[in-house]
Each structure stands twice: as structure tokens, then as C-alpha cells.
PDB file of C-alpha atoms in Angstrom:
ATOM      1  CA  UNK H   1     -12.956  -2.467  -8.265  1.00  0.00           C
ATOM      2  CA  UNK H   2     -12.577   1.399  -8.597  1.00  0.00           C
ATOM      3  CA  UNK H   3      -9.033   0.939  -9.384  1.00  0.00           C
ATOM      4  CA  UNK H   4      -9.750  -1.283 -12.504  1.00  0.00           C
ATOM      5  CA  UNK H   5     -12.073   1.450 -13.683  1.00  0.00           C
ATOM      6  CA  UNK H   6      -9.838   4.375 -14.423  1.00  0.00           C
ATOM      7  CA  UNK H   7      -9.780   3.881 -18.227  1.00  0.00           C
ATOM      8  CA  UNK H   8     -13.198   4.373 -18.379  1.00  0.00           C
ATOM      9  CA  UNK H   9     -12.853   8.035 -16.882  1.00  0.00           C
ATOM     10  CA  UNK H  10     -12.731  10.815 -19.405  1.00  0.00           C
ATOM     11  CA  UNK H  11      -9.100  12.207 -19.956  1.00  0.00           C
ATOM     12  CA  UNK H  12      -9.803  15.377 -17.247  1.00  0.00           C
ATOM     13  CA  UNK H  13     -11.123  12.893 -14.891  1.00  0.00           C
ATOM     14  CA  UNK H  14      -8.165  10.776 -15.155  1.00  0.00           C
ATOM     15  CA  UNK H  15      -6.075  13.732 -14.847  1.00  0.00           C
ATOM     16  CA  UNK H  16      -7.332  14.920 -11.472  1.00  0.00           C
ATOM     17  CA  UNK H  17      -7.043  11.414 -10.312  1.00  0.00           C
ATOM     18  CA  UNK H  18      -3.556  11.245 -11.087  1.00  0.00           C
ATOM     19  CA  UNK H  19      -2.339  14.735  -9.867  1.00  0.00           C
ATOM     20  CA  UNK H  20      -4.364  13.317  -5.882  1.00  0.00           C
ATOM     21  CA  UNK H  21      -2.796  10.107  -6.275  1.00  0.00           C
ATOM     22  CA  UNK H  22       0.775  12.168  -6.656  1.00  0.00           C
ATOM     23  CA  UNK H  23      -0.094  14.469  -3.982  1.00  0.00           C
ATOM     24  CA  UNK H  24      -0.957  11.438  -1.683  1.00  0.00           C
ATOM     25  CA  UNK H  25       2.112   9.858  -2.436  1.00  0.00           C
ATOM     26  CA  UNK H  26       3.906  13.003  -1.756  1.00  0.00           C
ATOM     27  CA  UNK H  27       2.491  13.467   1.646  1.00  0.00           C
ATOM     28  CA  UNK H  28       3.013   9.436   2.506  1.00  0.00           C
ATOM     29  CA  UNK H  29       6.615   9.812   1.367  1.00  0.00           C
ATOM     30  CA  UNK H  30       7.424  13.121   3.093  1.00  0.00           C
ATOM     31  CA  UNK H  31       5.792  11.448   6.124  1.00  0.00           C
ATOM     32  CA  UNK H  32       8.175   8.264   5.899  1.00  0.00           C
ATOM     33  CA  UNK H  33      11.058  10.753   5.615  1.00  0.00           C
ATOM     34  CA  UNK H  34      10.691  12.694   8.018  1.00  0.00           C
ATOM     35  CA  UNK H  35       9.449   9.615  10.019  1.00  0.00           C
ATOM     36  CA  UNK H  36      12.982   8.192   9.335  1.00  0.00           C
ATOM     37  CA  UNK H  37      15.020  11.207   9.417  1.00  0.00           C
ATOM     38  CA  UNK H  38      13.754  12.326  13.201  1.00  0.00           C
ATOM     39  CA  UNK H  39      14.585   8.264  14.337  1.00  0.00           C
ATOM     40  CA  UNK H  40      10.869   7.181  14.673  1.00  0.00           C
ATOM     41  CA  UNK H  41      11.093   4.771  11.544  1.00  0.00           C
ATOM     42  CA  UNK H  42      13.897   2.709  10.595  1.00  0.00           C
ATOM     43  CA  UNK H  43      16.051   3.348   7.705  1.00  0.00           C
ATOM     44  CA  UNK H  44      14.162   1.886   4.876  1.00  0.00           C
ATOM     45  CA  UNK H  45      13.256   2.515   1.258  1.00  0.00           C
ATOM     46  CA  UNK H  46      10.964   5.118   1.405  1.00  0.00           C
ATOM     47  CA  UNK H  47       9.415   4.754  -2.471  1.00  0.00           C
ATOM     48  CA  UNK H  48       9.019   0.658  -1.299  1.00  0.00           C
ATOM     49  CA  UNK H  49       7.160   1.218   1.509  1.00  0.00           C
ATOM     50  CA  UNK H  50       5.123   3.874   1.019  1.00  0.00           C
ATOM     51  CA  UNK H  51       4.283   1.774  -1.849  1.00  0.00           C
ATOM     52  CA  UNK H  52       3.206  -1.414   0.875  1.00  0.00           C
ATOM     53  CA  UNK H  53       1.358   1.816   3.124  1.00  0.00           C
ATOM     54  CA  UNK H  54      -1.048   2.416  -0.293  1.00  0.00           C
ATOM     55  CA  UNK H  55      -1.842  -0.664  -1.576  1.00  0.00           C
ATOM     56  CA  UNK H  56      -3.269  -1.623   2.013  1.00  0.00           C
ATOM     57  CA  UNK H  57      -5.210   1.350   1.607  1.00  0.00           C
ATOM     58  CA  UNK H  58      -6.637   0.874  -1.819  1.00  0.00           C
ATOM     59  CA  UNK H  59      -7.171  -3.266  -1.802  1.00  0.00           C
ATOM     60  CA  UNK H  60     -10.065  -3.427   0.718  1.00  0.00           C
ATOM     61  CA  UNK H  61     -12.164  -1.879  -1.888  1.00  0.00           C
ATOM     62  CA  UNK H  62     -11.819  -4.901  -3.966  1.00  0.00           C
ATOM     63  CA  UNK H  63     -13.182  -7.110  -1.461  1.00  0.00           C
ATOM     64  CA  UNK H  64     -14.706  -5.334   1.790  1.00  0.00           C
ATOM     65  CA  UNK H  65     -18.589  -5.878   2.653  1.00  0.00           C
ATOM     66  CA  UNK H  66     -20.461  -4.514   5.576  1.00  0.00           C
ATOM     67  CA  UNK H  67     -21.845  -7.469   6.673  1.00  0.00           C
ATOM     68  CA  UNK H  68     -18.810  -8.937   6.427  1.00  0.00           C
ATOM     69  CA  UNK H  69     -17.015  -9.804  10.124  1.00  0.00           C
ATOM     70  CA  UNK H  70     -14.784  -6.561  10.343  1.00  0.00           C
ATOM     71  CA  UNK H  71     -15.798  -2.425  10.757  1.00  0.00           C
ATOM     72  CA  UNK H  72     -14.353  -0.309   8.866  1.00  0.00           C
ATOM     73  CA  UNK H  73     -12.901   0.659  12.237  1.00  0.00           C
ATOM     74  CA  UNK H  74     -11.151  -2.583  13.365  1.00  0.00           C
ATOM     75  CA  UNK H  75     -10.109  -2.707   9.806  1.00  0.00           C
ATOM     76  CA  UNK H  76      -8.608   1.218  10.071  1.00  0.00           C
ATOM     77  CA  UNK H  77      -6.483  -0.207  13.278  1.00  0.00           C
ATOM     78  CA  UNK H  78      -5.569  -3.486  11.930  1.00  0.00           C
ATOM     79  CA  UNK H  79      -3.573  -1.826   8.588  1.00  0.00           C
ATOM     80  CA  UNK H  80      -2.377   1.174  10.604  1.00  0.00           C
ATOM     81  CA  UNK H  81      -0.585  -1.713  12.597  1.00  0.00           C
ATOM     82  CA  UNK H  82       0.805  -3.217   9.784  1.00  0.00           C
ATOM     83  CA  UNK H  83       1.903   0.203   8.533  1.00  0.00           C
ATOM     84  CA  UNK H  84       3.566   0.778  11.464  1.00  0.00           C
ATOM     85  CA  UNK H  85       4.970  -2.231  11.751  1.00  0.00           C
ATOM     86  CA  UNK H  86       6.350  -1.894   8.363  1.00  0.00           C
ATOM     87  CA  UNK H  87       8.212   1.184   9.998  1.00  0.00           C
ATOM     88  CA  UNK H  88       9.333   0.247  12.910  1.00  0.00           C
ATOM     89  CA  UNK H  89      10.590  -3.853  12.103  1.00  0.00           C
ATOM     90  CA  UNK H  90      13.754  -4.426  10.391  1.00  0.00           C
ATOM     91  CA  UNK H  91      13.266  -4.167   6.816  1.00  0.00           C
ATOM     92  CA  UNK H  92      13.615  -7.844   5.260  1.00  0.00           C
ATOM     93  CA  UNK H  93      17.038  -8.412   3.677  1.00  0.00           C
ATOM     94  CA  UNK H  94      17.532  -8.150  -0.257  1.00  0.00           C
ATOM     95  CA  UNK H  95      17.776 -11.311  -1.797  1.00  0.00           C
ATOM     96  CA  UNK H  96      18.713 -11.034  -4.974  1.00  0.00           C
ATOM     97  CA  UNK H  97      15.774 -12.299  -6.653  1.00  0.00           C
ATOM     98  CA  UNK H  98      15.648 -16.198  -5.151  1.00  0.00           C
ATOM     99  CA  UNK H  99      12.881 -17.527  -3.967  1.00  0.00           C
ATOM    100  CA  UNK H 100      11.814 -18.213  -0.117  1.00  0.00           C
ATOM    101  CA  UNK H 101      10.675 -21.389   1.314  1.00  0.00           C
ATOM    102  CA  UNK H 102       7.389 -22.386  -0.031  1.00  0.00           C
ATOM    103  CA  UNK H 103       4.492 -21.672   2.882  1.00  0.00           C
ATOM    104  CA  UNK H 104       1.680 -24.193   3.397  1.00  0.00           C
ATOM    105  CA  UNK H 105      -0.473 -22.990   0.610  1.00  0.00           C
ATOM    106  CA  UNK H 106       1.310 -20.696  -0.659  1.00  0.00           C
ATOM    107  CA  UNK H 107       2.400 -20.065  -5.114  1.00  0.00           C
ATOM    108  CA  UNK H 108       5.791 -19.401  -6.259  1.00  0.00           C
ATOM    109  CA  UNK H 109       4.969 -16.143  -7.244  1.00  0.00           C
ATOM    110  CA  UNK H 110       3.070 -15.335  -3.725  1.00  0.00           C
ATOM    111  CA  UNK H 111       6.731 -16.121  -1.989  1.00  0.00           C
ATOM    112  CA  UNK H 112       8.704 -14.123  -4.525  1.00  0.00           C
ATOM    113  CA  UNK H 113       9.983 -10.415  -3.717  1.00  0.00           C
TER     114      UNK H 113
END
């Protein structure tokens, strides 16, 4: 929940917070670069993502317990996975806004881009 609790910070609080979460983003995105430009990663939009990379690091905050079935270690290697796989897969094709196949379970707005 810390991300739903930056308005409660004082305004030099949420300052600092911002200029990390820019310099994070800066390293993530010179890291996908580079990644890219040296033929390690495949051509994909960098801002998109690096975007994807972050919000698997931030979300377990929200709901991670240390009881729960998962270390913090298996859950380190599981989302470096999927970051990597985000990196080295093909890149899903644009699609213009329509919307995919329902999945079992699964909202509209869960299937959307």
C-alpha cells in the first residue's frame, strides 16, 4: 500500500521520492537500451517495458505476506523471469485498440492493451 500513500508525504518527502523513482527509471531504461542495442534484448519499446519491469517490482507490496507460500527469494527469480522474458520474447503485436478473446475468467478491461 506504500504506493497509495505518497500524498500523505510532506512536499520534500515527495520530492526525494520522485527524483529515486526518475533515477530508477533512468537506470532500468539505460539498461533496456543498451540491453537492446548490444543484441541481448529484442527490439522493443523501451518506455513500455521498463514500465512492465517496475510495476512487477512495486505490486508485491500490495499483497505479499511471509507466511504466505512464496520467499521473497523464489519470488525475486520468478519476476526476474518474467522480466527477462519480456526481453527476450517477441513483443506482442499492436492492435489498434480491439479487444482479445475473452479468457476463462477473465474482464474486458483485464484483456484490453
Amino acid at each position: 500500500m506504500a504506493q497509495y500513500e505518497l500524498a500523505n508525504l510532506t512536499p520534500e518527502d515527495y520530492a526525494a521520492i520522485r527524483e529515486i523513482r526518475r533515477t530508477t527509471t533512468r537506470v532500468y531504461r539505460e539498461a533496456v537500451a543498451g540491453g537492446i542495442e548490444d543484441g541481448v534484448f529484442v527490439p522493443i519499446d523501451v518506455k513500455r517495458v521498463v514500465r512492465g519491469i517496475i510495476a512487477l517490482a512495486i505490486d508485491p507490496v500490495r499483497w505479499y505476506r511471509v507466511e504466505g507460500s512464496d520467499s521473497p527469494e523464489q519470488l525475486g527469480e520468478f519476476y526476474a523471469g518474467l522480466a527477462l522474458a519480456m526481453l527476450t520474447s517477441a513483443p506482442p503485436a499492436p492492435d489498434r485498440g480491439a479487444v482479445r478473446p475473452a479468457v476463462a475468467g477473465a474482464t474486458t478491461a483485464s484483456v484490453r492493451d
